[in-house]
XYZ file of C-alpha atoms in Angstrom:
643
model
C 6.867 -13.347 -6.289
C 6.714 -15.052 -3.199
C 6.598 -15.377 0.448
C 9.974 -15.055 2.887
C 9.946 -15.769 6.176
C 13.677 -16.553 8.935
C 14.768 -15.916 11.825
C 18.233 -15.733 13.821
C 19.525 -16.106 17.689
C 22.628 -14.221 18.924
C 22.399 -17.208 21.445
C 21.582 -20.701 21.691
C 17.804 -21.419 20.857
C 14.914 -23.953 20.894
C 13.324 -23.246 18.456
C 14.261 -24.587 15.078
C 12.722 -26.241 11.691
C 9.609 -26.646 13.107
C 8.963 -23.233 13.898
C 10.584 -22.080 10.587
C 7.886 -24.368 8.671
C 4.985 -22.938 10.500
C 5.844 -19.458 9.616
C 6.449 -20.220 5.872
C 3.116 -22.199 6.153
C 1.100 -19.250 7.250
C 2.043 -17.588 3.873
C 1.927 -20.443 1.635
C -1.027 -18.399 -0.393
C 2.269 -16.115 -1.453
C 3.900 -19.363 -3.165
C 1.744 -22.602 -3.582
C 4.439 -24.153 -6.021
C 7.169 -24.995 -4.029
C 8.848 -24.087 -0.379
C 12.540 -24.542 0.765
C 14.439 -23.996 3.965
C 18.124 -23.181 5.164
C 19.123 -24.185 8.408
C 22.665 -23.747 10.005
C 21.352 -24.361 13.507
C 21.721 -20.594 14.250
C 20.003 -18.938 11.230
C 16.956 -20.313 9.475
C 15.474 -18.917 6.201
C 12.279 -20.301 4.684
C 10.409 -19.426 1.194
C 7.391 -20.019 -0.349
C 7.298 -19.760 -4.188
C 5.113 -18.549 -6.810
C 7.030 -19.482 -9.954
C 7.170 -16.796 -12.773
C 10.749 -16.330 -14.035
C 12.507 -19.473 -14.804
C 9.610 -22.354 -13.912
C 12.560 -25.190 -13.758
C 13.860 -26.195 -10.223
C 16.978 -24.120 -10.941
C 14.882 -21.421 -9.488
C 13.990 -22.920 -6.247
C 14.818 -21.092 -3.120
C 16.603 -20.719 -0.922
C 19.322 -20.265 -3.441
C 23.246 -20.477 -2.894
C 26.245 -18.921 -4.798
C 28.919 -21.091 -6.000
C 30.608 -21.989 -2.749
C 27.604 -21.666 -0.742
C 28.866 -19.362 1.544
C 25.848 -16.979 0.602
C 22.126 -18.014 0.640
C 19.249 -15.619 -0.133
C 15.767 -15.791 0.136
C 13.735 -13.080 -2.161
C 10.275 -11.767 -2.698
C 9.728 -9.809 -5.929
C 11.051 -8.856 -9.746
C 13.946 -7.071 -10.715
C 13.377 -6.350 -14.508
C 16.597 -5.270 -15.752
C 18.586 -8.167 -14.300
C 19.502 -9.751 -17.420
C 21.487 -6.092 -18.552
C 23.530 -6.798 -15.545
C 24.143 -10.618 -16.024
C 26.670 -9.725 -18.675
C 29.449 -7.614 -16.168
C 29.018 -10.709 -13.190
C 29.300 -13.101 -15.736
C 32.656 -11.255 -16.963
C 34.083 -10.880 -13.331
C 33.704 -14.672 -12.793
C 30.304 -15.292 -11.412
C 28.852 -18.371 -12.910
C 25.137 -19.182 -13.003
C 23.130 -22.244 -12.752
C 19.552 -20.503 -13.773
C 17.865 -17.483 -16.144
C 16.333 -16.028 -12.796
C 16.722 -12.634 -11.286
C 17.226 -14.082 -7.953
C 20.721 -15.354 -8.802
C 21.754 -11.932 -10.544
C 20.822 -10.286 -6.977
C 22.804 -12.937 -4.785
C 25.744 -12.344 -7.375
C 25.307 -8.627 -7.533
C 25.518 -8.433 -3.537
C 28.894 -10.877 -3.715
C 30.101 -8.580 -6.137
C 29.368 -5.106 -5.126
C 27.668 -5.325 -1.624
C 24.649 -2.890 -0.670
C 25.693 -0.698 -3.768
C 24.264 -3.121 -5.882
C 20.993 -1.931 -4.801
C 21.309 1.214 -7.163
C 21.541 -0.950 -10.014
C 17.968 -2.774 -9.471
C 14.898 -1.801 -11.339
C 11.786 -3.257 -9.834
C 10.371 -4.695 -6.572
C 11.832 -6.585 -3.769
C 12.418 -7.279 -0.671
C 15.095 -10.189 0.284
C 17.583 -11.330 3.298
C 20.875 -12.660 2.390
C 23.146 -14.785 4.838
C 27.138 -14.561 4.775
C 28.442 -17.749 6.418
C 31.749 -16.333 6.408
C 31.112 -12.880 7.531
C 28.221 -14.396 9.905
C 26.386 -11.037 8.550
C 22.639 -10.895 7.918
C 21.663 -8.170 5.211
C 17.944 -7.187 4.334
C 16.963 -4.932 1.823
C 13.370 -3.531 0.496
C 12.840 -1.869 -3.069
C 12.687 2.132 -3.296
C 9.180 2.772 -3.331
C 7.771 -0.255 -0.850
C 6.158 -2.256 -3.326
C 6.880 -5.627 -1.587
C 6.634 -5.964 2.335
C 8.991 -6.685 4.877
C 8.117 -6.930 8.297
C 10.740 -7.737 11.407
C 10.975 -8.159 14.798
C 14.104 -7.739 17.214
C 14.452 -7.792 20.854
C 18.272 -7.831 21.382
C 18.459 -11.725 21.190
C 15.908 -12.610 18.230
C 15.950 -11.071 14.887
C 12.851 -12.254 12.666
C 11.596 -11.233 9.364
C 8.583 -12.023 6.917
C 6.621 -10.950 4.069
C 3.459 -10.812 6.200
C 2.879 -10.486 9.928
C 0.985 -13.382 10.494
C 4.363 -15.488 9.893
C 5.839 -13.572 12.600
C 3.006 -14.145 14.997
C 3.987 -17.972 14.342
C 7.358 -17.997 16.020
C 6.932 -18.577 19.901
C 8.667 -15.699 21.194
C 6.743 -13.226 19.431
C 3.183 -12.411 20.868
C 0.464 -10.671 19.516
C 0.393 -7.535 21.754
C -1.621 -4.458 20.822
C 0.332 -1.182 20.798
C -2.169 1.180 21.946
C -0.177 4.240 21.434
C -0.971 3.836 17.653
C -4.775 3.579 17.948
C -4.699 7.583 17.688
C -2.878 7.631 14.262
C -5.477 4.451 12.754
C -8.387 6.582 14.010
C -7.190 9.682 12.159
C -5.588 8.488 8.913
C -6.793 4.773 8.816
C -3.638 3.275 9.082
C 0.190 3.126 10.471
C 2.230 5.264 8.454
C 5.420 4.759 9.918
C 7.731 1.928 10.684
C 5.321 1.087 13.467
C 2.562 -1.730 13.477
C -0.357 -2.039 16.023
C 1.683 -5.186 17.268
C 4.114 -3.981 19.913
C 7.468 -4.791 18.435
C 6.860 -5.649 14.880
C 8.176 -3.086 12.661
C 8.311 -2.776 8.649
C 11.847 -1.763 7.153
C 10.797 1.430 5.272
C 10.945 1.708 1.663
C 14.292 2.422 -0.134
C 16.340 1.227 2.908
C 18.528 -1.676 3.940
C 19.404 -3.513 7.299
C 22.256 -5.436 8.406
C 22.777 -7.569 11.431
C 26.560 -8.714 12.436
C 26.615 -11.760 14.506
C 30.381 -11.218 15.161
C 29.579 -7.900 17.236
C 30.168 -7.799 20.871
C 26.345 -6.444 21.191
C 25.020 -6.951 17.918
C 22.388 -4.265 16.726
C 20.632 -4.280 13.367
C 22.402 -1.160 11.048
C 19.656 0.343 9.086
C 20.451 3.183 6.159
C 18.611 4.838 3.653
C 20.010 3.911 0.162
C 17.430 6.073 -1.851
C 14.734 8.667 -1.444
C 12.357 10.533 -3.753
C 14.673 13.317 -5.164
C 13.895 17.103 -4.724
C 12.540 18.565 -7.316
C 15.267 20.386 -10.133
C 13.612 23.039 -12.478
C 14.314 22.395 -15.991
C 13.362 25.072 -19.122
C 11.385 22.716 -21.675
C 8.107 23.181 -24.018
C 4.914 21.493 -23.151
C 5.470 19.307 -25.862
C 8.968 18.098 -24.755
C 7.744 17.184 -21.332
C 4.704 15.460 -22.792
C 6.838 13.287 -25.490
C 9.347 12.175 -22.462
C 6.328 11.398 -20.416
C 5.281 8.827 -22.842
C 8.702 7.366 -23.799
C 9.238 6.609 -20.022
C 5.584 5.167 -19.711
C 6.273 2.748 -22.965
C 9.610 1.723 -21.239
C 8.298 0.531 -17.841
C 5.133 -1.111 -19.126
C 7.330 -3.132 -21.991
C 9.906 -3.944 -19.006
C 7.002 -5.456 -16.472
C 6.321 -7.408 -19.278
C 8.872 -9.871 -18.591
C 7.084 -13.307 -17.800
C 7.099 -16.970 -18.532
C 3.608 -17.712 -17.603
C 0.128 -15.947 -18.760
C -0.250 -12.012 -17.255
C -3.063 -9.888 -17.654
C -4.098 -6.162 -16.540
C -6.609 -4.779 -13.891
C -8.443 -2.274 -15.927
C -10.934 0.404 -13.885
C -11.694 2.070 -17.046
C -10.018 5.146 -15.572
C -6.883 6.989 -16.891
C -3.991 4.935 -15.370
C -5.180 1.445 -15.940
C -6.216 2.341 -19.643
C -3.074 3.487 -20.646
C -1.330 0.796 -19.406
C -3.478 -1.584 -20.889
C -3.759 0.255 -24.265
C 0.261 -0.242 -24.503
C -0.147 -3.899 -23.270
C -2.278 -4.451 -26.094
C 0.245 -2.775 -28.456
C 2.987 -4.552 -27.144
C 2.063 -8.336 -26.780
C 1.585 -10.739 -29.505
C -1.211 -12.432 -28.327
C -4.314 -11.998 -26.540
C -4.493 -9.522 -23.280
C -6.878 -10.268 -20.759
C -8.225 -7.685 -18.456
C -10.002 -8.126 -15.556
C -13.038 -5.242 -13.644
C -14.796 -5.543 -10.633
C -17.877 -3.179 -9.959
C -21.379 -3.284 -7.789
C -24.991 -3.540 -8.429
C -25.104 0.193 -7.387
C -24.249 1.252 -10.752
C -23.538 5.118 -9.527
C -20.713 3.791 -7.559
C -19.549 1.094 -10.550
C -16.801 1.789 -13.430
C -17.571 -1.565 -14.830
C -18.812 0.433 -17.983
C -15.814 2.303 -18.172
C -13.764 -0.187 -18.047
C -15.943 -2.310 -20.836
C -15.698 0.539 -23.297
C -12.190 0.749 -22.969
C -11.522 -3.180 -23.092
C -13.836 -2.860 -26.155
C -11.975 -0.143 -27.687
C -8.352 -1.510 -27.583
C -9.402 -5.461 -28.211
C -9.108 -7.298 -25.021
C -10.047 -10.560 -23.523
C -12.131 -8.926 -20.922
C -13.677 -10.420 -17.398
C -15.853 -9.047 -14.945
C -16.962 -9.632 -11.483
C -19.727 -7.951 -9.142
C -19.814 -7.532 -6.023
C -22.581 -7.399 -3.670
C -23.059 -6.300 -0.237
C -23.268 -9.570 1.086
C -20.623 -10.284 -0.889
C -18.719 -7.391 0.625
C -19.189 -8.145 4.298
C -19.170 -11.654 4.499
C -16.051 -11.826 3.192
C -14.161 -8.956 5.623
C -13.142 -11.047 8.485
C -11.049 -13.022 5.933
C -9.423 -9.892 4.058
C -8.641 -8.389 7.352
C -6.983 -11.788 8.391
C -4.809 -11.447 5.007
C -3.521 -7.865 5.565
C -2.784 -8.450 9.455
C -3.799 -4.955 10.316
C -7.289 -3.269 10.055
C -8.212 -2.673 6.305
C -7.562 0.766 5.508
C -9.745 1.471 2.363
C -12.930 -0.600 1.559
C -11.331 -1.001 -2.525
C -8.959 -3.557 -0.725
C -12.494 -5.886 -0.856
C -12.888 -5.181 -4.232
C -9.252 -5.332 -5.206
C -9.425 -8.999 -3.408
C -12.320 -9.761 -5.916
C -11.038 -8.827 -9.098
C -7.666 -10.449 -8.100
C -9.751 -13.852 -7.050
C -11.181 -13.526 -10.634
C -8.074 -12.953 -12.502
C -6.352 -15.756 -10.476
C -8.263 -18.016 -12.935
C -6.785 -16.881 -15.918
C -3.285 -15.388 -15.443
C -0.465 -15.465 -12.843
C 0.820 -11.885 -12.891
C -1.253 -8.751 -13.707
C -0.203 -5.060 -14.296
C -1.831 -2.378 -12.224
C -2.204 1.736 -12.348
C -1.053 2.417 -9.023
C 1.281 5.287 -8.121
C 0.557 7.936 -11.298
C -1.696 10.088 -8.735
C 0.748 10.396 -6.400
C 3.104 11.233 -9.196
C 1.339 13.638 -11.346
C -1.237 15.518 -8.920
C -4.122 13.041 -10.097
C -6.393 13.391 -6.761
C -8.847 15.987 -6.374
C -7.671 17.097 -2.897
C -4.799 18.615 -4.344
C -6.452 21.334 -6.225
C -9.206 21.354 -3.717
C -6.233 22.456 -0.795
C -4.872 24.977 -3.455
C -7.993 26.546 -3.368
C -8.952 26.505 0.039
C -5.315 27.929 0.992
C -5.685 30.576 -1.593
C -9.080 31.640 -0.159
C -7.855 31.326 3.634
C -5.117 33.978 2.939
C -8.049 36.497 2.883
C -10.466 34.633 4.886
C -8.054 34.617 7.339
C -7.706 38.354 7.935
C -11.188 38.138 9.516
C -11.505 38.212 13.209
C -11.445 34.689 15.159
C -14.453 35.250 16.659
C -16.357 35.778 13.425
C -15.079 33.152 12.052
C -15.655 30.661 14.620
C -19.404 32.189 14.723
C -19.396 31.247 10.855
C -17.987 27.782 11.221
C -20.521 27.186 14.054
C -23.269 28.086 12.099
C -22.661 26.124 9.066
C -22.131 22.769 11.256
C -25.100 23.081 13.153
C -27.758 25.137 11.496
C -30.964 23.219 10.488
C -31.569 25.252 7.474
C -28.766 23.353 5.918
C -28.815 19.861 4.679
C -26.755 17.315 5.994
C -24.833 17.130 2.561
C -24.313 20.959 2.287
C -23.313 20.781 5.974
C -20.766 18.215 4.861
C -19.385 20.127 1.615
C -19.131 23.523 3.503
C -17.156 21.421 6.209
C -14.470 20.547 3.800
C -13.821 24.526 3.091
C -11.964 27.454 4.633
C -15.495 28.513 6.076
C -14.928 25.789 8.814
C -11.389 24.523 8.526
C -8.145 26.129 10.222
C -4.891 27.275 8.120
C -2.696 24.770 8.530
C -1.910 21.760 6.530
C -3.495 19.513 9.223
C -6.939 20.989 8.826
C -7.146 22.376 5.373
C -5.513 18.975 3.993
C -5.239 16.157 6.297
C -8.231 16.080 8.860
C -10.194 17.490 5.761
C -9.630 14.297 3.352
C -8.586 11.585 5.479
C -12.409 11.524 6.869
C -11.123 10.362 10.537
C -11.795 11.258 13.766
C -10.784 14.702 15.179
C -8.927 15.774 17.613
C -11.718 17.120 19.258
C -13.313 13.747 18.792
C -10.631 12.072 20.101
C -10.579 13.716 23.175
C -14.639 13.252 23.850
C -15.011 9.644 22.506
C -11.632 7.762 23.230
C -9.391 6.947 26.670
C -6.053 7.066 24.955
C -2.508 8.267 25.273
C -2.118 11.480 23.304
C 0.165 11.104 20.269
C 0.362 13.300 17.052
C -1.872 11.530 14.812
C -0.480 13.162 11.909
C 3.391 13.244 13.024
C 4.937 10.734 10.051
C 3.134 13.047 7.206
C 4.056 15.794 9.064
C 8.101 14.830 9.302
C 7.684 14.481 5.590
C 5.968 17.817 4.582
C 8.163 19.544 6.819
C 11.609 17.515 5.001
C 10.545 19.159 1.790
C 10.121 22.382 3.776
C 12.160 24.281 0.858
C 9.455 23.058 -1.811
C 6.136 24.179 -3.612
C 3.077 22.918 -1.986
C 2.293 20.891 -4.084
C 5.796 18.728 -4.471
C 5.160 18.723 -0.411
C 2.216 16.915 -0.567
C 3.214 14.568 -3.739
C 6.465 13.953 -1.179
C 4.409 13.394 1.769
C 2.220 11.008 0.062
C 4.372 9.339 -1.585
C 6.394 8.330 1.659
C 3.171 7.277 3.538
C -0.351 6.918 1.871
C 1.427 5.490 -1.173
C 2.910 2.981 0.974
C -0.093 1.522 2.415
C -1.953 1.706 -0.929
C 0.733 -0.822 -1.954
C 0.334 -3.029 0.809
C -3.163 -3.417 0.196
C -2.163 -4.137 -3.579
C 0.302 -6.751 -2.188
C -1.616 -8.534 0.192
C -4.900 -9.054 -1.538
C -3.518 -9.855 -5.083
C -1.063 -12.501 -3.053
C -4.298 -13.646 -1.156
C -5.102 -15.023 -4.523
C -1.586 -16.367 -5.479
C -1.106 -13.613 -8.405
C 1.873 -11.149 -8.516
C 0.747 -7.697 -9.216
C 3.085 -5.282 -10.890
C 2.985 -1.312 -11.074
C 4.594 0.127 -14.022
C 4.412 3.857 -12.800
C 6.531 3.027 -9.815
C 9.760 2.200 -11.896
C 12.197 4.562 -9.681
C 13.593 6.058 -12.932
C 9.642 6.891 -13.697
C 9.437 8.499 -10.469
C 12.377 10.670 -10.345
C 11.389 12.132 -13.732
C 8.072 12.794 -12.101
C 9.457 15.073 -9.693
C 11.416 17.057 -12.449
C 8.002 17.641 -14.271
C 6.654 21.320 -13.361
C 3.434 22.000 -11.341
C 2.098 23.552 -14.773
C 2.072 20.245 -16.356
C 0.957 18.288 -13.581
C -2.182 20.514 -12.954
C -3.632 22.845 -15.313
C -6.816 24.831 -14.198
C -9.137 21.980 -12.999
C -7.348 19.252 -14.884
C -4.776 17.057 -12.457
C -2.187 14.449 -14.450
C -2.541 17.142 -17.500
C 0.936 15.605 -18.678
C 0.009 12.131 -18.521
C -3.503 12.495 -20.078
C -1.807 14.344 -22.946
C 0.717 11.516 -23.416
C -1.773 9.029 -24.030
C -4.047 10.891 -25.815
C -4.076 9.175 -28.799
C -4.927 5.447 -26.829
C -8.049 6.422 -24.945
C -11.352 7.698 -26.088
C -12.027 11.067 -25.124
C -15.035 10.394 -22.523
C -12.886 8.141 -20.857
C -9.404 10.704 -20.722
C -11.396 13.588 -19.413
C -14.205 11.886 -17.167
C -14.555 12.569 -13.591
C -12.216 10.608 -11.208
C -14.095 8.047 -9.252
C -11.144 6.290 -7.853
C -12.007 2.624 -7.059
C -15.239 4.061 -5.352
C -17.423 1.354 -2.984
C -21.326 1.874 -2.179
C -20.406 1.488 1.477
C -22.055 4.493 2.646
C -25.488 3.473 1.158
C -24.688 0.064 3.008
C -24.313 0.811 6.342
C -27.335 3.159 5.777
C -29.150 -0.015 4.945
C -31.378 -1.357 8.031
C -29.767 -4.769 7.071
C -26.383 -3.534 8.370
C -27.686 -2.592 11.658
C -26.201 -5.738 12.980
C -22.898 -4.419 12.153
C -23.268 -1.180 13.973
C -24.520 -3.101 17.011
C -21.595 -5.136 17.371
C -19.655 -1.763 17.598
C -21.223 -1.490 21.161
C -20.448 -4.994 22.656
C -18.984 -4.595 26.375
C -16.364 -7.521 26.315
C -14.601 -6.232 22.937
C -11.021 -4.654 22.847
C -12.469 -1.392 21.559
C -15.150 -0.730 24.797
C -11.673 -0.764 26.671
C -10.876 2.753 24.792
C -13.986 4.382 23.938
C -16.681 6.190 25.541
C -19.926 4.123 25.100
C -22.284 7.050 25.177
C -20.622 9.031 22.739
C -20.310 6.223 20.544
C -23.940 5.477 20.656
C -24.916 9.182 19.918
C -22.427 8.961 16.888
C -24.316 5.619 15.604
C -27.726 7.388 16.532
C -26.927 10.744 14.044
C -25.234 8.267 11.286
C -28.497 6.020 11.221
C -30.768 9.184 11.325
C -28.671 10.522 8.541
C -28.040 13.659 10.535
C -24.267 13.037 10.136
C -22.397 10.887 7.668
C -19.957 8.891 9.673
C -19.371 6.139 7.301
C -15.715 6.507 7.236
C -15.415 6.724 11.080
C -17.646 3.620 11.527
C -15.674 1.483 8.716
C -12.368 2.160 10.999
C -14.508 0.991 14.083
C -15.514 -2.055 12.524
C -11.959 -2.913 11.323
C -10.318 -2.370 14.307
C -13.263 -4.661 16.056
C -13.085 -7.625 13.488
C -9.147 -7.643 13.566
C -8.771 -7.396 17.742
C -11.265 -10.466 17.092
C -9.675 -12.406 14.213
C -5.936 -11.574 14.332
C -5.596 -10.693 18.249
C -7.605 -13.406 19.588
C -7.245 -15.910 16.981
C -10.985 -16.111 16.021
C -10.423 -18.377 13.308
C -14.525 -19.271 13.299
C -15.469 -15.414 12.406
C -12.633 -15.596 9.780
C -13.961 -19.085 8.236
C -17.923 -18.517 8.888
C -17.819 -14.901 7.314
C -19.202 -11.719 9.331
C -22.621 -12.287 8.331
C -22.714 -15.786 9.561
C -22.000 -14.034 12.663
C -24.779 -11.367 12.417
C -27.338 -13.524 11.756
C -27.234 -15.395 15.091
């Protein structure tokens, strides 16, 4: 696991080794063990190394092939590299190390872009072919590892993190306001664009090639893998469950490949508990597990994690986060993520990563199964709402508007009941944007956008809807899972990568082996959601590993007591900072409307926690990242609040 960065120009440039060193220095946390550079005067590649496989100097990067015509910088792990090596050696390729980096280099030399179909793992890399004068870049199928790039017709630059790109003198921190509506609605940018004008993400499952021999070079971007459409298969429940267990065991075993200590993030939920239990069976030595929680016990899963650790016999470690810990760390973590943080759980993830870094260099995590097997409650709730709407939608529009108005404004209903009913068909529209997206992403609605913000109109859910429409011939659950895998999951994985790498540890996601994902698309709906039980097939597959009171407990989903904290009078200065007239936020928000929203939240008549979280993150991001306010990052948010 490492950090990569580099750039090339189509015409002579005055920026050289010093610029590349600045770019890699910005991501030193991704690879504190070693660094290296390639510079041929026009193409410059840099690398920061976190040593996991083949700890010797032979594994250093940039790495070359035998005649030094090819050079690679690479971030990730290809877990099946040993199985590819014999065929490459038989074809005449000579190895100088035992690491997967060299296999990727030789595989590209042997098979070109087709080599990507042979890899099982997570990766982002760039290969410069000095003979053909071609740069080839690729990102893994699910987007586990990040790859950001800049292209302006003359300069092509890439990096594992945006902050490295911003160290190039020709790349500026220009904010793109056209994406602000998507951020405020969705919580993040779900497509190729970022909040920085001109900086983009290479989509998961895509490669990019830039040929400098062309008269007018342009990046060629192609998709090499996509989540396959469901193909119905007739099998018994027992057969589906047995295959799920076999595949899960295989992918966990594969991700134990390491020459350094590894552990497990254990939340006490189904996913992490299943992986931890299998790790314990597969590892000859002790298994270390790590959990995070809060003093507010209603929001903490530490008890479940502790119970599971005792059940399987791991060396268990815990960290408890306070309200002060959380907000004090926020500016630094926004700097690490480069864009506003989508979910409060990123902060929790950082603290458990920091805890784990004192013991291990690699952790396994449980991301991915909810998007594969229908684990989120919103999938079931959407199906219920959709079914009820088929009947309720027959009522006259005027009647339905009147009912919705009464629910939203009635003083006879508590704020909590109004909020719950607001998620039902009684208030929602019939389309997927209202019943699913606006309903569960808790952002600003279209009306609020018009009332509170001065923004150019953009469809905030256009990327999600593109994938939803692309899967138009699939059942509703399959459409939701596909669109979430292409949008929501990619952002979750970015959070996982940035927060773990901020602490210089590698995180691996066994559920997201692409062959396991492909298997999940064939699993019928009845095996994913049965009655009120999500992830039915997975729970049945690991029933012998996990105590029933953990296996079948209600899903908590890495909760954070953010609402309670933002209702605390001690957090009042955090809300006050949103109304500073000199901020970037002030350029786009209607101050009286914002003041009314904050007042309703303070009085408890409206729960605006998620919307305030997005505004607060945007405000801190603009100060720390766009304006380069290092003092706020170094001192922490609460130090500034106390002044």
